[in-house]
Amino acid sequence: MTEPGSTTEPGAAEGNYAGDFAHVGVQATTVHGDVNYYSSPVDASPKVKFATGVRLLEGGMPGKARQLIHEAVVDGHTGNKVCFHWQLALLSGRTWHEMPHEDIMRLRQAPTICRVTAGDSWADGVEIVHRLLNSVQQGNTDPGPLLKDFDELYDPQRAMILRHLELFLDGPLKNQMWHRALQDARRDQMDGDRADRVWKFFHPEPANPRQQEPRPPNIPVGTWVRAVVATVVLAVVLLHIGYLLVRGLQVYALAVYLLSIAGGCLAARGGLEWRFRTERCRAKDQEYAAPRTRTAQPPPGGFANKVDQSFRRYFGRYVPRQTDRATWLAETAGIRKSLRDEIVEVYREQRIGVERISWLIRYRVSEVRKQWENGTLFAYRYELATPLSTKILTLIGLAITVFGGSQVMESAMRLAPLSAARSTALALAAGVITALAWQHIILEYRRYAADKAEATRTQEGCQAAYERWKQKLADKPTDLEMAAWLDRDRKVLLNEALRHYGLSMSDIIAHAFIETPGPRTKRARVQNGPWRYSRYRLFLFLLTSDGIRQLSSELDFERGTLHGWNRVNYRYEAVAAVRVHQPNDDECRFELTLVNGEQIKFNVLTPGQEELQMNEAHGAVSEVTLDAAGFHHTLHVMEGIAAEGKQWIKQERRRQSKQNVA
């Protein structure tokens, strides 16, 4: 293996080897089920099939595009635009000799079948493609007039030809067209605000914030019965005591009696406020307190476990300024558990991925950090502290009730001892029962109202955060943009390889790419589309007259930069075997064995990628991912080398000549 910046002589020993069969760590997985570019109903009209085929072609999946566009043409959908896209689909991603005879015939007959008529830019594009075909087949023709007409062609036809005919072109035309393709790729590599938008593709459509409904007031029927009955009994007894005082003309005692009742009402009101604040503060303390015992861990891979991991990650990341991480995590352990339990409870039955509520978890954690930094995280202790005035009024009311009640009972006992004693006993019993019953009822309703108000405030904050996040993701790149950017990155890599080896495009007999997920990558796809990655490992095979040049580099897709170059050179005779190991639909491993026993192998698909959505066929996602990665063309080339060695070059040219004649 040669290091970046070094050189390797042609025909170097076949022992040079780059090992890239490493584990790929995936940080996040997203499937945009709300976006579907790449499928059409079984009974779709020819127009719909054609439109879907065009999107597949633009998305870098020519295999399925060929099928759908052909079906649309067979069903009668024709015209200049149809013919142009059909031509590109037939040629894209493969060389002339890779095309089966029936596709060659379709390519030649496309203008006639589609009834092409001159007069628009699509017809001009059809004509240019036809002339390019003739130039490749005839060779040794002056490309000047053709290139002049090509340069006068408008976009998108010009750009599409440069993109899809890269492998097909040959001869003196190849260098000229490559120069134009590279120029466009460099110019447009970071267009569309790529650096600020790519990351958004790997975030799913956020789920709506859901409000946790507070626990309804828990008031048993028996409590209501006790409250009503005891209140009625108390009212009757108090009236009876008042009647005794009126009948005995005890004016002073009657005034004291009314004052003691007012004091009792004052004490009850203040006492309820005091009790409510105390209990609510205690409940908040318990909610936010760190768990004293280790709680059972949810099953690995489940929804609750993923929510746990997400909360741990964001609490570990969002440490307040000037705060020790260990202190922050210890002090917020209870809050973290409370928030986690709330999210799990609200979303557990919604069958959504944690990725869709990551925005909500981030927001809730950021709010905790903000409150910590503002010193308001435990502000409820001050807000719920009972005012001194309430305590004083409660104690005064209680004192008035006790003092006045004793004075009144003494006067009543002098007037009617037996009746007063009976009423006093009933009043005390009914008063206790009434106080306890109504206390429970009122506190439950107040607790529910406070929970409701708190939940509403939280929901309003979450809704505002949700709207902000949706707005931030509003310009998420489409899959077609992702495919176009990746195609430009490929061209930049190819140019770096040509520059390093001092080669021109016409020196390259054939070239092939394979794209694999890079380390610590994020991945996402649209429904029925291929996986896209935030980091790629790009492999490039260059077939020259002296041997095979293999290059690999890690692509930071967001920034469009290449890092970590590895180069391997070996002769055609050094290739002993090419294998593809695909034990299931979502795993594919490419292995190239050299005659000295060394192996070059890497994963094209990693296990666990086949995450199907509704209306997705098993294996379909893997197939389009392999198609978009250029796997089929690369496999064709490398299997040919393994089978025929350097003779493959002559055999391919012989096969191409036969097809040209046919």
PDB file of N, CA and C in Angstrom, residues 64-99:
ATOM      1  N   LYS A  64     -33.484   0.266 -12.642  1.00  0.00           N
ATOM      2  CA  LYS A  64     -34.937   0.315 -12.515  1.00  0.00           C
ATOM      3  C   LYS A  64     -35.528   1.368 -13.454  1.00  0.00           C
ATOM      4  N   ALA A  65     -34.751   2.433 -13.719  1.00  0.00           N
ATOM      5  CA  ALA A  65     -35.229   3.477 -14.634  1.00  0.00           C
ATOM      6  C   ALA A  65     -35.439   2.901 -16.031  1.00  0.00           C
ATOM      7  N   ARG A  66     -34.510   2.080 -16.484  1.00  0.00           N
ATOM      8  CA  ARG A  66     -34.659   1.464 -17.813  1.00  0.00           C
ATOM      9  C   ARG A  66     -35.956   0.676 -17.912  1.00  0.00           C
ATOM     10  N   GLN A  67     -36.243  -0.073 -16.865  1.00  0.00           N
ATOM     11  CA  GLN A  67     -37.441  -0.923 -16.876  1.00  0.00           C
ATOM     12  C   GLN A  67     -38.711  -0.093 -16.980  1.00  0.00           C
ATOM     13  N   LEU A  68     -38.822   0.938 -16.141  1.00  0.00           N
ATOM     14  CA  LEU A  68     -40.063   1.719 -16.115  1.00  0.00           C
ATOM     15  C   LEU A  68     -40.246   2.555 -17.376  1.00  0.00           C
ATOM     16  N   ILE A  69     -39.172   3.173 -17.852  1.00  0.00           N
ATOM     17  CA  ILE A  69     -39.302   3.993 -19.061  1.00  0.00           C
ATOM     18  C   ILE A  69     -39.634   3.106 -20.253  1.00  0.00           C
ATOM     19  N   HIS A  70     -39.037   1.923 -20.314  1.00  0.00           N
ATOM     20  CA  HIS A  70     -39.365   0.993 -21.401  1.00  0.00           C
ATOM     21  C   HIS A  70     -40.844   0.605 -21.350  1.00  0.00           C
ATOM     22  N   GLU A  71     -41.353   0.321 -20.153  1.00  0.00           N
ATOM     23  CA  GLU A  71     -42.773  -0.031 -20.018  1.00  0.00           C
ATOM     24  C   GLU A  71     -43.663   1.120 -20.464  1.00  0.00           C
ATOM     25  N   ALA A  72     -43.274   2.354 -20.117  1.00  0.00           N
ATOM     26  CA  ALA A  72     -44.064   3.514 -20.527  1.00  0.00           C
ATOM     27  C   ALA A  72     -44.090   3.646 -22.043  1.00  0.00           C
ATOM     28  N   VAL A  73     -42.940   3.412 -22.683  1.00  0.00           N
ATOM     29  CA  VAL A  73     -42.880   3.505 -24.145  1.00  0.00           C
ATOM     30  C   VAL A  73     -43.723   2.415 -24.783  1.00  0.00           C
ATOM     31  N   VAL A  74     -43.615   1.200 -24.270  1.00  0.00           N
ATOM     32  CA  VAL A  74     -44.404   0.091 -24.808  1.00  0.00           C
ATOM     33  C   VAL A  74     -45.895   0.372 -24.676  1.00  0.00           C
ATOM     34  N   ASP A  75     -46.273   1.045 -23.591  1.00  0.00           N
ATOM     35  CA  ASP A  75     -47.684   1.361 -23.370  1.00  0.00           C
ATOM     36  C   ASP A  75     -48.151   2.580 -24.148  1.00  0.00           C
ATOM     37  N   GLY A  76     -47.262   3.142 -24.983  1.00  0.00           N
ATOM     38  CA  GLY A  76     -47.692   4.215 -25.875  1.00  0.00           C
ATOM     39  C   GLY A  76     -47.295   5.611 -25.481  1.00  0.00           C
ATOM     40  N   HIS A  77     -46.490   5.764 -24.431  1.00  0.00           N
ATOM     41  CA  HIS A  77     -46.063   7.099 -24.012  1.00  0.00           C
ATOM     42  C   HIS A  77     -44.799   7.463 -24.788  1.00  0.00           C
ATOM     43  N   THR A  78     -44.889   8.355 -25.733  1.00  0.00           N
ATOM     44  CA  THR A  78     -43.764   8.695 -26.603  1.00  0.00           C
ATOM     45  C   THR A  78     -43.570  10.200 -26.662  1.00  0.00           C
ATOM     46  N   GLY A  79     -42.603  10.619 -27.467  1.00  0.00           N
ATOM     47  CA  GLY A  79     -42.314  12.040 -27.629  1.00  0.00           C
ATOM     48  C   GLY A  79     -40.830  12.303 -27.498  1.00  0.00           C
ATOM     49  N   ASN A  80     -40.432  13.533 -27.746  1.00  0.00           N
ATOM     50  CA  ASN A  80     -39.023  13.908 -27.714  1.00  0.00           C
ATOM     51  C   ASN A  80     -38.399  13.723 -26.332  1.00  0.00           C
ATOM     52  N   LYS A  81     -39.091  14.198 -25.319  1.00  0.00           N
ATOM     53  CA  LYS A  81     -38.565  14.097 -23.947  1.00  0.00           C
ATOM     54  C   LYS A  81     -38.431  12.643 -23.533  1.00  0.00           C
ATOM     55  N   VAL A  82     -39.418  11.831 -23.893  1.00  0.00           N
ATOM     56  CA  VAL A  82     -39.382  10.412 -23.545  1.00  0.00           C
ATOM     57  C   VAL A  82     -38.194   9.741 -24.219  1.00  0.00           C
ATOM     58  N   CYS A  83     -37.987  10.035 -25.476  1.00  0.00           N
ATOM     59  CA  CYS A  83     -36.889   9.420 -26.216  1.00  0.00           C
ATOM     60  C   CYS A  83     -35.543   9.784 -25.602  1.00  0.00           C
ATOM     61  N   PHE A  84     -35.349  11.054 -25.244  1.00  0.00           N
ATOM     62  CA  PHE A  84     -34.082  11.495 -24.672  1.00  0.00           C
ATOM     63  C   PHE A  84     -33.770  10.752 -23.374  1.00  0.00           C
ATOM     64  N   HIS A  85     -34.767  10.653 -22.492  1.00  0.00           N
ATOM     65  CA  HIS A  85     -34.544   9.965 -21.215  1.00  0.00           C
ATOM     66  C   HIS A  85     -34.376   8.465 -21.414  1.00  0.00           C
ATOM     67  N   TRP A  86     -35.065   7.907 -22.395  1.00  0.00           N
ATOM     68  CA  TRP A  86     -34.910   6.478 -22.672  1.00  0.00           C
ATOM     69  C   TRP A  86     -33.487   6.190 -23.139  1.00  0.00           C
ATOM     70  N   GLN A  87     -32.963   7.044 -24.012  1.00  0.00           N
ATOM     71  CA  GLN A  87     -31.587   6.882 -24.471  1.00  0.00           C
ATOM     72  C   GLN A  87     -30.609   6.916 -23.290  1.00  0.00           C
ATOM     73  N   LEU A  88     -30.757   7.905 -22.426  1.00  0.00           N
ATOM     74  CA  LEU A  88     -29.838   8.034 -21.297  1.00  0.00           C
ATOM     75  C   LEU A  88     -29.949   6.846 -20.349  1.00  0.00           C
ATOM     76  N   ALA A  89     -31.191   6.388 -20.103  1.00  0.00           N
ATOM     77  CA  ALA A  89     -31.382   5.244 -19.209  1.00  0.00           C
ATOM     78  C   ALA A  89     -30.713   3.997 -19.769  1.00  0.00           C
ATOM     79  N   LEU A  90     -30.789   3.804 -21.075  1.00  0.00           N
ATOM     80  CA  LEU A  90     -30.169   2.637 -21.696  1.00  0.00           C
ATOM     81  C   LEU A  90     -28.642   2.695 -21.614  1.00  0.00           C
ATOM     82  N   LEU A  91     -28.080   3.887 -21.626  1.00  0.00           N
ATOM     83  CA  LEU A  91     -26.629   4.037 -21.637  1.00  0.00           C
ATOM     84  C   LEU A  91     -26.032   4.241 -20.249  1.00  0.00           C
ATOM     85  N   SER A  92     -26.791   4.766 -19.320  1.00  0.00           N
ATOM     86  CA  SER A  92     -26.255   5.189 -18.031  1.00  0.00           C
ATOM     87  C   SER A  92     -25.709   4.018 -17.224  1.00  0.00           C
ATOM     88  N   GLY A  93     -24.554   4.234 -16.615  1.00  0.00           N
ATOM     89  CA  GLY A  93     -24.004   3.275 -15.672  1.00  0.00           C
ATOM     90  C   GLY A  93     -23.373   2.048 -16.285  1.00  0.00           C
ATOM     91  N   ARG A  94     -23.204   2.004 -17.607  1.00  0.00           N
ATOM     92  CA  ARG A  94     -22.592   0.833 -18.224  1.00  0.00           C
ATOM     93  C   ARG A  94     -21.929   1.231 -19.542  1.00  0.00           C
ATOM     94  N   THR A  95     -21.046   0.389 -19.967  1.00  0.00           N
ATOM     95  CA  THR A  95     -20.347   0.620 -21.228  1.00  0.00           C
ATOM     96  C   THR A  95     -21.106  -0.056 -22.365  1.00  0.00           C
ATOM     97  N   TRP A  96     -20.652   0.233 -23.569  1.00  0.00           N
ATOM     98  CA  TRP A  96     -21.327  -0.308 -24.750  1.00  0.00           C
ATOM     99  C   TRP A  96     -21.374  -1.833 -24.722  1.00  0.00           C
ATOM    100  N   HIS A  97     -20.252  -2.475 -24.360  1.00  0.00           N
ATOM    101  CA  HIS A  97     -20.205  -3.929 -24.394  1.00  0.00           C
ATOM    102  C   HIS A  97     -20.988  -4.582 -23.262  1.00  0.00           C
ATOM    103  N   GLU A  98     -21.426  -3.800 -22.270  1.00  0.00           N
ATOM    104  CA  GLU A  98     -22.260  -4.360 -21.203  1.00  0.00           C
ATOM    105  C   GLU A  98     -23.730  -4.438 -21.609  1.00  0.00           C
ATOM    106  N   MET A  99     -24.093  -3.760 -22.666  1.00  0.00           N
ATOM    107  CA  MET A  99     -25.485  -3.702 -23.064  1.00  0.00           C
ATOM    108  C   MET A  99     -25.896  -4.974 -23.792  1.00  0.00           C
TER     109      MET A  99
END
